[in-house]
mmCIF file of C-alpha atoms in Angstrom:
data_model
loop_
_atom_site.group_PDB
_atom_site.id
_atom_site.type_symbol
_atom_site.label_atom_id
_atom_site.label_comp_id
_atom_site.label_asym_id
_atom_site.label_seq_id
_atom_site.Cartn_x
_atom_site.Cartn_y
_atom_site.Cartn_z
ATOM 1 C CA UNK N 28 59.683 -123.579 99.040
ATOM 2 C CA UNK N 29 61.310 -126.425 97.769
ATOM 3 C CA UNK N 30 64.124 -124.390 96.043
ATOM 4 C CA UNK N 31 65.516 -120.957 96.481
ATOM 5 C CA UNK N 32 63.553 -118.263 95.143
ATOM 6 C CA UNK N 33 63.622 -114.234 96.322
ATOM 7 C CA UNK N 34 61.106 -112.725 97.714
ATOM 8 C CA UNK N 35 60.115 -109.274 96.478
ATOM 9 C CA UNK N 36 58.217 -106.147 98.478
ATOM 10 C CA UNK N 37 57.739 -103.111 96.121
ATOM 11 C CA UNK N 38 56.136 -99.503 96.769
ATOM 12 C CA UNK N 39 56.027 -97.223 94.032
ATOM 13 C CA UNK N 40 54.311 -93.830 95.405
ATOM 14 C CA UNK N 41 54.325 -92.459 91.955
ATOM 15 C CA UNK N 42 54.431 -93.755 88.157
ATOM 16 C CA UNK N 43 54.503 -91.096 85.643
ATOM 17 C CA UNK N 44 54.628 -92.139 81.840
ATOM 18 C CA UNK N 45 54.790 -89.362 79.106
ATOM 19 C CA UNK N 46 54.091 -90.415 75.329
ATOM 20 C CA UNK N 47 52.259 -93.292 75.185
ATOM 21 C CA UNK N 48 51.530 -94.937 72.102
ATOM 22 C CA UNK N 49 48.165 -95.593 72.630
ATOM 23 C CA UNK N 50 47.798 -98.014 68.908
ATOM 24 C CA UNK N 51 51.071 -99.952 70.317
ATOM 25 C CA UNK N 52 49.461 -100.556 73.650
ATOM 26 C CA UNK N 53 46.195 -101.967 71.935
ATOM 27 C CA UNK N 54 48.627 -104.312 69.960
ATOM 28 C CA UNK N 55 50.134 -105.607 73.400
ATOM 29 C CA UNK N 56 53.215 -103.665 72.989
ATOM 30 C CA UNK N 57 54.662 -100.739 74.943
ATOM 31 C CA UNK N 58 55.969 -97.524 72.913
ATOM 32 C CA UNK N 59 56.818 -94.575 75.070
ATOM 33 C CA UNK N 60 58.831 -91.586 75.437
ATOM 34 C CA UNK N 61 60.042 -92.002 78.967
ATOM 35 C CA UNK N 62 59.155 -93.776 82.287
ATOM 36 C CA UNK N 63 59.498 -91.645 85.665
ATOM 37 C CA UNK N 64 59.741 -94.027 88.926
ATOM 38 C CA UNK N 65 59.060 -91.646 92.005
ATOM 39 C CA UNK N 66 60.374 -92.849 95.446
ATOM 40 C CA UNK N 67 60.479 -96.678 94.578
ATOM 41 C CA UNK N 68 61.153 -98.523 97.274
ATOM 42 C CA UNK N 69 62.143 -102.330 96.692
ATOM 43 C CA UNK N 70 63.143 -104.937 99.199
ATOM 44 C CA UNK N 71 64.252 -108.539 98.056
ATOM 45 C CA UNK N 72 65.322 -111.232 100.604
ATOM 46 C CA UNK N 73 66.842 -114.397 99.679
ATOM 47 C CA UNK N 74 66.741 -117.415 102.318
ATOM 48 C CA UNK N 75 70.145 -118.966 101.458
ATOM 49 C CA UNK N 76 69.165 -122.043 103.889
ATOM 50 C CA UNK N 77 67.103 -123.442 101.078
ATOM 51 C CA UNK N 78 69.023 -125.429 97.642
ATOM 52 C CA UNK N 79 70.103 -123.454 94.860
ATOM 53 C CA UNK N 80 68.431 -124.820 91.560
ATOM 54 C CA UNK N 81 71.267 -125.165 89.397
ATOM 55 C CA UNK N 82 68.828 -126.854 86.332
ATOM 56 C CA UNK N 83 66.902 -123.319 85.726
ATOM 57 C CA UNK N 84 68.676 -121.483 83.181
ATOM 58 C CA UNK N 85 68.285 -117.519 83.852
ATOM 59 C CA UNK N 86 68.871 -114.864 80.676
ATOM 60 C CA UNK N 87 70.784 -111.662 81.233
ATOM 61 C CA UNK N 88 67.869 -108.420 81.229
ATOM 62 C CA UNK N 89 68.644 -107.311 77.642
ATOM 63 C CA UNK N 90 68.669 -110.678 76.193
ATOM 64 C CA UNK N 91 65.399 -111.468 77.965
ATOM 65 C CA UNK N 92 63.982 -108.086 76.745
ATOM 66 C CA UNK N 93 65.101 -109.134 73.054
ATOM 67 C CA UNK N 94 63.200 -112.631 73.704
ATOM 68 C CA UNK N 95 59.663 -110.618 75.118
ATOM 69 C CA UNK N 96 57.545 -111.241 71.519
ATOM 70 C CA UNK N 97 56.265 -107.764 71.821
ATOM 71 C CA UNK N 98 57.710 -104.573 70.604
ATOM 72 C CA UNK N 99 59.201 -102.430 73.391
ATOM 73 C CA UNK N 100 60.655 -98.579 73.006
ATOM 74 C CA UNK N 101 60.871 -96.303 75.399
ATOM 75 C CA UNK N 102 62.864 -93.475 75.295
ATOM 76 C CA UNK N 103 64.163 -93.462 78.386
ATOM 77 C CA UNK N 104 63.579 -94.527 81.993
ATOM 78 C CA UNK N 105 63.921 -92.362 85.136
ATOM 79 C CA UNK N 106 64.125 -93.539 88.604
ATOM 80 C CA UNK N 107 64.313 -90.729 91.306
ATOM 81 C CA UNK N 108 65.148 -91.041 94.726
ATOM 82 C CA UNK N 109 64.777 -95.036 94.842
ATOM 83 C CA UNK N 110 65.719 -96.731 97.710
ATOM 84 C CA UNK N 111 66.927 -100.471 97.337
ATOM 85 C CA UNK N 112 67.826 -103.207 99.584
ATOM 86 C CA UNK N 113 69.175 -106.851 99.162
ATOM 87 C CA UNK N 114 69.216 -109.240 102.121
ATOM 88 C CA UNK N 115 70.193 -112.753 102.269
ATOM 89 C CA UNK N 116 69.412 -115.697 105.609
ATOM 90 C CA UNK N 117 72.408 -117.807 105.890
ATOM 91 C CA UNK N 118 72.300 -121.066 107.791
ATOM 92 C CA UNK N 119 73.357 -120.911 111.397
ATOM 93 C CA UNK N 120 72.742 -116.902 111.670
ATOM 94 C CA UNK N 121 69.637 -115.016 113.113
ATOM 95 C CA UNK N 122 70.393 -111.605 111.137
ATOM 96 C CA UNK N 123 70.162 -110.779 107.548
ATOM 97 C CA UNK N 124 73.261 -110.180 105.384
ATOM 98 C CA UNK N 125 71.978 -106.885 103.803
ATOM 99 C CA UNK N 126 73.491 -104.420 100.980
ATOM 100 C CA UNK N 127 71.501 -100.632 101.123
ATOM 101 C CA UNK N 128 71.646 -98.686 98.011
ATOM 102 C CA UNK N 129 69.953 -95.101 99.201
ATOM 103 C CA UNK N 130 68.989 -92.078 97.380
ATOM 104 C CA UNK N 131 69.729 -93.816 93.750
ATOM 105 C CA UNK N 132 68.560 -92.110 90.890
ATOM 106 C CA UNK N 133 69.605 -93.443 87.103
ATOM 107 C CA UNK N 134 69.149 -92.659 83.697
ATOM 108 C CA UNK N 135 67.752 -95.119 81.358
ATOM 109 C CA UNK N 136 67.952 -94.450 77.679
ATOM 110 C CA UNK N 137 66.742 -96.467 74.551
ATOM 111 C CA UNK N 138 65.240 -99.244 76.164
ATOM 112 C CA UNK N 139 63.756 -101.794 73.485
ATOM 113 C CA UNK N 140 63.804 -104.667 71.677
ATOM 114 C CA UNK N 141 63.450 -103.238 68.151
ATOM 115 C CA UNK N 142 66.633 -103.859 65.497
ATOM 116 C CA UNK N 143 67.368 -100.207 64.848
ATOM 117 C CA UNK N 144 67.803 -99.426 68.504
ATOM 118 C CA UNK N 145 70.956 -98.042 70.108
ATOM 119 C CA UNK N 146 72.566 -99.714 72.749
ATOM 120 C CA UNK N 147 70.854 -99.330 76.409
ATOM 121 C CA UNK N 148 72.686 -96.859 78.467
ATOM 122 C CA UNK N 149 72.539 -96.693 82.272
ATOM 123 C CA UNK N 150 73.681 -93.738 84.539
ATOM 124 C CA UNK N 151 73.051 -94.636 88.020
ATOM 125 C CA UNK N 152 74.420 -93.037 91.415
ATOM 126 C CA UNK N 153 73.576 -93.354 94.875
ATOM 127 C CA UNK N 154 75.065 -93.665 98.355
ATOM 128 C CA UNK N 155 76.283 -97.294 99.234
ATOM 129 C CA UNK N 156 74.468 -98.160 102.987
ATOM 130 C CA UNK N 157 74.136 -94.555 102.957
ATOM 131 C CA UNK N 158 77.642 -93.680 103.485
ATOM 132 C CA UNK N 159 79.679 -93.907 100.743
ATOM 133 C CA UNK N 160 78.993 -92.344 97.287
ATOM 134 C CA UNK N 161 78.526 -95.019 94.349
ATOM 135 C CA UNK N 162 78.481 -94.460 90.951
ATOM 136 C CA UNK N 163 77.887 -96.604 87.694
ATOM 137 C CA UNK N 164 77.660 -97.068 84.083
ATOM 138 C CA UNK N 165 77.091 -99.338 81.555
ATOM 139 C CA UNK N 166 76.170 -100.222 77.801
ATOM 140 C CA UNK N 167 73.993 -103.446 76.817
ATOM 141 C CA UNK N 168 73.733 -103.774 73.364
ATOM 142 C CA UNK N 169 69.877 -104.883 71.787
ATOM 143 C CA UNK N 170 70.785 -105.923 67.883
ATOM 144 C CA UNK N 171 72.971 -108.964 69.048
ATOM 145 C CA UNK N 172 72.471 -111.151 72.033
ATOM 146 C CA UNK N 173 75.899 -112.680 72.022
ATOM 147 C CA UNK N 174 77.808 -109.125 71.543
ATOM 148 C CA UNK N 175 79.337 -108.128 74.942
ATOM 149 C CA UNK N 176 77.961 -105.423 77.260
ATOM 150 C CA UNK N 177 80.269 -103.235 79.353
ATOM 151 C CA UNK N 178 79.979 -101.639 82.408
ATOM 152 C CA UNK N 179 82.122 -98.959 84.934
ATOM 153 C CA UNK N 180 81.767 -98.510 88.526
ATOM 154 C CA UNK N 181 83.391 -96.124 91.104
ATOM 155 C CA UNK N 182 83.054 -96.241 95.232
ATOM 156 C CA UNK N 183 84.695 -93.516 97.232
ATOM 157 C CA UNK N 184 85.301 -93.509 100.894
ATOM 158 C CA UNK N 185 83.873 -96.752 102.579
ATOM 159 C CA UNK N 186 84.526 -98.548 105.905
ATOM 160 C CA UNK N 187 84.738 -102.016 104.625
ATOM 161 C CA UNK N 188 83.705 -103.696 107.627
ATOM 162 C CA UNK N 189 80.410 -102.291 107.001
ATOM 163 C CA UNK N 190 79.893 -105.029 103.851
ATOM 164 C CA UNK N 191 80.798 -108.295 106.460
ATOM 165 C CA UNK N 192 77.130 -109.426 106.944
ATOM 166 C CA UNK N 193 77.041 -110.091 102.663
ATOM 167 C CA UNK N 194 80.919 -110.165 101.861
ATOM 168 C CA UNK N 195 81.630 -113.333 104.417
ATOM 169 C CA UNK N 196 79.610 -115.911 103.053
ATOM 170 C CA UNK N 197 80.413 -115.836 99.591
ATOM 171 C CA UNK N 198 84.148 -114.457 100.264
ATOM 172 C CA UNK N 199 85.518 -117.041 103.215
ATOM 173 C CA UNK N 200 87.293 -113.750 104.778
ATOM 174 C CA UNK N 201 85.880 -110.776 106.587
ATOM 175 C CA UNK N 202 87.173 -107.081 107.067
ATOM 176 C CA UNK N 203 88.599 -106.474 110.811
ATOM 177 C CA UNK N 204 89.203 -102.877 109.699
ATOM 178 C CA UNK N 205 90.043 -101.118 106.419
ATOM 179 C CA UNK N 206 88.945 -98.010 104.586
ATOM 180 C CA UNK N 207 88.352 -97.699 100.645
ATOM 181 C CA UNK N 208 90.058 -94.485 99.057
ATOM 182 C CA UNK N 209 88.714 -94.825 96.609
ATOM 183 C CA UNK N 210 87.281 -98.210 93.926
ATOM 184 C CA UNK N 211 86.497 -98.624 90.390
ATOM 185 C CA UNK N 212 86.152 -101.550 87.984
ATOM 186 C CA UNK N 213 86.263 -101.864 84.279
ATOM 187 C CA UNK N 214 84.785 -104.981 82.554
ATOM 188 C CA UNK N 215 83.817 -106.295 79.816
ATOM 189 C CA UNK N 216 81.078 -109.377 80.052
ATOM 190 C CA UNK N 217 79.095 -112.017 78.148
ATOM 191 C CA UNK N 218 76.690 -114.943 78.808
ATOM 192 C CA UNK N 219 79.918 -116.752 79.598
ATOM 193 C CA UNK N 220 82.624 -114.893 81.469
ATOM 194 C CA UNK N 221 83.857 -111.637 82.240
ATOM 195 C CA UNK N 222 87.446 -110.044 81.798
ATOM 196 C CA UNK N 223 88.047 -106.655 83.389
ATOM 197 C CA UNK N 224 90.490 -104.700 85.397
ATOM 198 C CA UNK N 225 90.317 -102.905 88.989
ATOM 199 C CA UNK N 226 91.993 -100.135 91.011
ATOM 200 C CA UNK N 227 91.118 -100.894 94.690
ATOM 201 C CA UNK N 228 93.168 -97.836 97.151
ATOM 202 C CA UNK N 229 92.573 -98.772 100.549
ATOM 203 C CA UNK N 230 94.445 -98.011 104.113
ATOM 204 C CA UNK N 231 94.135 -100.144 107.740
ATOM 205 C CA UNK N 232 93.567 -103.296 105.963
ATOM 206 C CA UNK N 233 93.093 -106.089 108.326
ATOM 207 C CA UNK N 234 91.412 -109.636 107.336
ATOM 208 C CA UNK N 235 89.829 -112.717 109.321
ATOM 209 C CA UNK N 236 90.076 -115.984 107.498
ATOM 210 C CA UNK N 237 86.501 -117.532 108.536
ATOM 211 C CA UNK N 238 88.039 -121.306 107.444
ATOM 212 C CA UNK N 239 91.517 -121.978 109.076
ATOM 213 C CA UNK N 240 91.502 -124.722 107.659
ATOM 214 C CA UNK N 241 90.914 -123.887 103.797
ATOM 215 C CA UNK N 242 93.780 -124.758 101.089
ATOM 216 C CA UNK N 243 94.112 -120.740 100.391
ATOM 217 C CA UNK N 244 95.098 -120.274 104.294
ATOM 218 C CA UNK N 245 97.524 -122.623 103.909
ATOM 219 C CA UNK N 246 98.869 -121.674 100.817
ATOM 220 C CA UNK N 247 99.173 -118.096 102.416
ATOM 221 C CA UNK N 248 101.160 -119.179 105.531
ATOM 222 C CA UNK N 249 103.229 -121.290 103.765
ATOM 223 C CA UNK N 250 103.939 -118.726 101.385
ATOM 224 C CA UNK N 251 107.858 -117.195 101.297
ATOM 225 C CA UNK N 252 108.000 -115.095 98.110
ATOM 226 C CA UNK N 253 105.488 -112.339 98.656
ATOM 227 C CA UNK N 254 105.392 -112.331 102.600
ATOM 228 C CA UNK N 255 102.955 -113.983 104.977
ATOM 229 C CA UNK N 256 100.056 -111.448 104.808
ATOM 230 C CA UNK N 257 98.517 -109.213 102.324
ATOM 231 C CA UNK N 258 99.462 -105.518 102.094
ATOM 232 C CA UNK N 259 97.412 -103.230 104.649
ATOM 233 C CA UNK N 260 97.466 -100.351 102.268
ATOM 234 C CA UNK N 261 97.562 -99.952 98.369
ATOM 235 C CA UNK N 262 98.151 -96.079 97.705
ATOM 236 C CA UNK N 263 97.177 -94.233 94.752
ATOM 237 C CA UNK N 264 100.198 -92.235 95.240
ATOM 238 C CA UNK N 265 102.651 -94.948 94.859
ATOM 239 C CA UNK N 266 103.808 -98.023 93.507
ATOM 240 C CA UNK N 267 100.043 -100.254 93.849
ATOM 241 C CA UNK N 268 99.095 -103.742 92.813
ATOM 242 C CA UNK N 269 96.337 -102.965 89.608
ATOM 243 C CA UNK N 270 93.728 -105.988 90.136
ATOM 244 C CA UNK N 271 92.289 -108.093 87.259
ATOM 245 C CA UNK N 272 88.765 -109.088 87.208
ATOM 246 C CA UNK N 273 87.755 -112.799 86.064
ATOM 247 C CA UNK N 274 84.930 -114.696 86.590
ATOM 248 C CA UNK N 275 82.589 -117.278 84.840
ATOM 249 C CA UNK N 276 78.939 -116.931 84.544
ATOM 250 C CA UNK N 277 76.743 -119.431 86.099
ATOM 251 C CA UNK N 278 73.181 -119.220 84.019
ATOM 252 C CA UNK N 279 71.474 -120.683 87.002
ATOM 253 C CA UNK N 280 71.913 -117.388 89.130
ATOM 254 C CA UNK N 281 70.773 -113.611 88.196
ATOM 255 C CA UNK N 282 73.014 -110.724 86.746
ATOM 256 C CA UNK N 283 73.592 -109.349 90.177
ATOM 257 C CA UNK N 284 75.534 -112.111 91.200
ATOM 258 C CA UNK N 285 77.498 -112.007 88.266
ATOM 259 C CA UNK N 286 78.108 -108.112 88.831
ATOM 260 C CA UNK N 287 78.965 -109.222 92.380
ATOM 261 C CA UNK N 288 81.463 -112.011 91.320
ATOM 262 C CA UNK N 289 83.295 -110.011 89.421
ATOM 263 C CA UNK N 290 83.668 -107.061 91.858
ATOM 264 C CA UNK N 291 84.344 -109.951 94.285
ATOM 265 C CA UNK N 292 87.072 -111.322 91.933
ATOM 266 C CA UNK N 293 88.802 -107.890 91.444
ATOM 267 C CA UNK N 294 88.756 -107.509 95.500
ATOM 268 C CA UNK N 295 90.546 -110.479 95.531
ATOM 269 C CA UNK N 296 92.803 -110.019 92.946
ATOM 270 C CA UNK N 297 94.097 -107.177 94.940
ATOM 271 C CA UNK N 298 94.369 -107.950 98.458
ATOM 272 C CA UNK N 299 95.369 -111.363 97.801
ATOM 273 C CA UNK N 300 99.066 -112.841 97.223
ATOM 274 C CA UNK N 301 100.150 -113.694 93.568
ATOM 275 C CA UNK N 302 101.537 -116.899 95.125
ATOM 276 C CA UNK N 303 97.459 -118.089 95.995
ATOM 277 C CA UNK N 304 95.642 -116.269 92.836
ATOM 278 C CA UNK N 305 95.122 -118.410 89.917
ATOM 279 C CA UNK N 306 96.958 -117.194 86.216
ATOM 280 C CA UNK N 307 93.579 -115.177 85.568
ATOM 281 C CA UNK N 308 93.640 -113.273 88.625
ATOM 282 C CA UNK N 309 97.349 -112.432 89.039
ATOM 283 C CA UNK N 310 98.125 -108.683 89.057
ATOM 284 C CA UNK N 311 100.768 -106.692 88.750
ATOM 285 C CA UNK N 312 102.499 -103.983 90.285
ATOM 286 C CA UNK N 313 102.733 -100.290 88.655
ATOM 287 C CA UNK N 314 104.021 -97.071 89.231
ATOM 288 C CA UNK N 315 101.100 -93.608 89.485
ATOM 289 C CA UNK N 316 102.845 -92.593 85.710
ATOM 290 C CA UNK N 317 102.037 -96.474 84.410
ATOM 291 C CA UNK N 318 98.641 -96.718 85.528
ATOM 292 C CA UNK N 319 97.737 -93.162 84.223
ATOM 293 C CA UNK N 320 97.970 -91.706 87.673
ATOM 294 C CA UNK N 321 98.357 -88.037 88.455
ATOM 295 C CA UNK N 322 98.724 -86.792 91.964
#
């Protein structure tokens, strides 16, 4: 292939679809009462050694839904036991960067295109590589493609060095050691940018640079307000840095790499010294009682 493009491998044991509109269906649209995904399994791979095209332009799912032509309403959408896997081939490596979502299950409601719809709701949880319980929400609204959407997330106990093979490519750093307490992000997004905020308690935080010689390496061992390293913990329990989330949109890439910039932003946000963080990313340090902490 000429440019990069993933490559998609999907079973779906079982389909089950209750309410039909028959009449809709013969007009080419789809009018339901829900959608029940058995077992899916999905596996996408992306082969990062080919170019990026930056020139194709890429809608977000519920602005693409609003632009199908056809009427769409189904009550809601059930997936049960899916099992999902991204993978990406760097250059230089033989193995595949992979992220495992197992055992996910989500709730779907009001998914459509028509003007007196609700917003689209998503419930999902799962376990993260299989180890670490993963849980998120979010709210894309149908009647107005430029309104924002919003979404939650929460990860409890993970090893981080378990995310390296897909964290140190797009990250420059990887995780020697370090354990989440616990994660969660609140954000707020458009087609352009997203603004959020993140709570990141971790313990036995140690970090590889991958580029010694990168400006934000230098910046950090040069640096003599904040220290010369990052914190190894940040305790719920105590005075903790509170992460901001930034990050602009590039239309030439899909959702999940927006979802995965700005997780990636609020992980940096955190870990990272004031002294290296642009204005956007800065964050600040608060007491259990400021944050809305109780322990």
């Amino acid at each position: 292939m000429d440019y990069r493009k993933g490559r998609y491998a999907l079973q779906l044991p079982a389909l089950q679809v209750e309410g039909l509109g028959y009449k809709a269906l013969l007009r080419d649209s789809l009018h339901a009462h829900s959608l029940t995904l058995e077992s899916p399994q999905l596996r996408v791979v992306m082969d990062k050694r080919v170019p990026h095209d930056s020139t194709r332009q890429k809608s977000l799912p519920h602005n693409r839904l609003s632009d199908l032509g056809r009427s769409v309403r189904i009550n809601k959408i059930l997936l049960r036991r899916a099992d999902i896997q991204y993978a990406e081939l760097y250059a230089g490596q033989e193995e595949l960067g992979t992220v495992d979502f197992k055992d996910l299950n989500a709730d779907i409601h009001t998914v459509g295109n028509d003007a007196d719809l609700s917003p689209i709701t998503l419930e999902l949880e799962c376990s993260f590589y299989g180890e670490a319980p993963l849980y998120l929400s979010a709210q894309f609204p149908i009647n107005d493609p430029g309104a924002p959407f919003r979404y939650n997330a929460r990860l409890e106990q993970f090893p981080l060095p378990r995310a390296n093979a897909i964290l140190a490519e797009a990250a420059g750093f990887r995780f020697k050691s370090g354990m989440v307490d616990e994660l969660t992000l609140n954000a707020v997004a458009n087609a352009q940018q997203v603004e959020g905020e993140m709570r990141f308690f971790y313990k036995d935080l140690d970090i590889q640079y991958l580029d010694s010689d990168s400006k934000l390496v230098k910046k950090i061992l040069n640096g003599v307000v904040e220290g010369l390293a990052f914190p190894q913990e940040n305790l719920a329990g105590g005075k903790h840095r509170l992460g901001k989330i930034h990050a602009d949109r590039d239309d030439s890439r899909s959702v999940f790499h927006y979802l995965w910039r700005s997780a990636l932003s609020g992980i940096k946000s955190t870990i990272l010294l004031n002294l290296v963080l642009p204005e956007a990313l800065k964050h600040t340090k608060v007491e259990p009682e400021e944050d809305g902490l109780r322990h």
